[in-house]
Amino acid sequence: MTVNQPTKRSAIGRVFSAFWSTLNFTRKLILNILFFAIIAAIIVAAGQDKGTVNIAQKSALVLNLSGVIVEQKQAVDPVDAFMAESLADDSTPQEILLADVLNVINNAEHDQRIQAIVLDLKYLAGGGLNKLEAIGKQLDSFKQAGKQVIAIGDYYTKSQYFLASYANEVLLHPMGFVQLDGFSMYNTYFKSALEKLKVSTYIFRVGSYKSAVEPFMRNDMSDEAKIANQAWLDQLWKLYKEGVAERRGLPTEAFDEKMADFETKFAAANYDMAQYSLENNWVDQLVTREEIDQKLAEIVGWTDNKRSYNKVSFKDYLSLVKPAQGFVQPAGDKVAIIVAKGTILDGHKKAGEIGGDSTAKLLERARLDDSVKAVVLRIDSPGGSAFASEVIRREIDLLQQANKPVVASMSSVAASGGYWIAASANEIWAHPSTVTGSIGVFGLYMTLENSLKHIGVQADGVSTTEWPVLNPAIPLEKSSQHILQKGTERVYQRFLHIVSKHRDMTLSEADQVAQGRIWIGTQAQQLGLVDKLGDLDDAIASAAKLAGVENFKTKVIEAELTPQQQLMKELLGQVSAWFEQPSDQSPYKFQPELVKTLKELKHLSQWNDPNGVYAFCEHCRF
């Protein structure tokens, strides 16, 4: 009987086997150490209570906001969010919830330990004038309590400076600058590139000013788009200047000099931008970081080790005052608040995007909740799918049929599809700077038959009907183009009928304010597209009045995390506080134009309207 002997490895095989075993062991060891370190951190963090944040009897709250201020944060897996923060991954811009900022300032106003707020806005990336004004309004209330607000900065972008202008004093580094470069709108155009790639582009649109598809049909901005964009950007800049000028006690001309005048003054300041800002009264003092510490210590005192003035960060203070997740809502009448933030897409979407089905489900929950007497739909959206917009709007009709009034409250943007979902509300409230309108629709289709032919690939086949075949490998026939254009026009007519019916206009009047043209809040009110100007609180009060309730609570209705997700979020959130460092996402970080272009193209891949027709305002996301 023959016995099979084990194959003997060669010397090289044994070397590689030993090397791989060592490498694999090391890999497992490192991963296990990392895993158990995270688990240990979670356990320790879970055992910490909120009282571990120490605040001196005289302290400054440092409002060191990092990222973009939003109405609703983008949904992110809690573990992914923790790992990104712990590893300083800045591939996704950070977001700051507006409600958190307002809550922190409001609590600080009534906290006897907090004597001042320090606006450290170095990493604030913006968020819309209306959100900045909401924070400013809360800062004004803080100041009325006899407390100081001090803005500090190495430099100020226009968004940072707008918020800084609410401070009692604005301090700037001697080598810093204030960049008040106004608002602008520049796009990337692909017509020539598509021609070189031999891509056939089919555009279907309605509205003289509906320019969202221009990048695919032109190499420059059309005259109509330039006129329309210049008009609303000028109005927005006017609001910016008037607000800052009033708070700084300056004429608006101080923020809108002609280049020749600027060069003269700049030369007089010895070409020193910081000195120019001081002489122009944009800032109050030029101070170094050490001098800032000394100035603030005079207000709140030094820490025991004399290394810093007494202070508490925004994130630490938020951990003390933010309500616990899942607390029981008190009984009684309620006004529900539902946030619709992001691009409108068909189907179910996570927070930070508006899914036609998922947002309609939130509205349905409000309709079926007997304690909810009225609904405020807070909209911050440039639009998207026309089909999904109508799904959401129809649910608003059902709320009204259930005798529950709906008030639309527009945030920074409520345009195109964003206006569609607002149109049938009992009342529409906007902020003076809200970007809205853009009532128009379009469709976009591309085929690659010439691109494929160029590399020797052909497409051919048969069909059982003459129905249009939408295959990117074959050209779109004239009959198909006609059908798609007529379908797009039909959706536009439906949009006009909705506006006409609910805004008490004739179709002709609705068409005159539509055509895809963008308006800001003040203009929209004059044109009848908006009822009143005000903030979210005004909209809530109005909704309660329409419902006939006086004693009520507000209730935010949103997609709920599973118990497991909520637990991980709470635990990992506490751990991430250990790693707290301001993000180095400077607003001046270089972003190649190619990256911006790729992001725009990636955005197109998300569109999923069943009819391929979109009510979307590309320019409104500036």
CSV table of C-alpha atoms in Angstrom, one decimal, residues 180 252-263:
chain,number,residue,atom,x,y,z
A,180,LEU,CA,-16.3,91.4,1.2
A,252,THR,CA,-23.9,101.0,2.7
A,253,GLU,CA,-21.3,102.6,0.4
A,254,ALA,CA,-18.6,101.5,2.9
A,255,PHE,CA,-19.1,98.0,1.7
A,256,ASP,CA,-19.5,98.6,-2.1
A,257,GLU,CA,-16.7,100.8,-3.2
A,258,LYS,CA,-15.7,101.2,-6.8
A,259,MET,CA,-12.3,99.5,-7.6
A,260,ALA,CA,-10.6,102.9,-8.2
A,261,ASP,CA,-11.8,104.2,-4.8
A,262,PHE,CA,-10.6,101.0,-3.2
A,263,GLU,CA,-7.2,101.2,-4.7
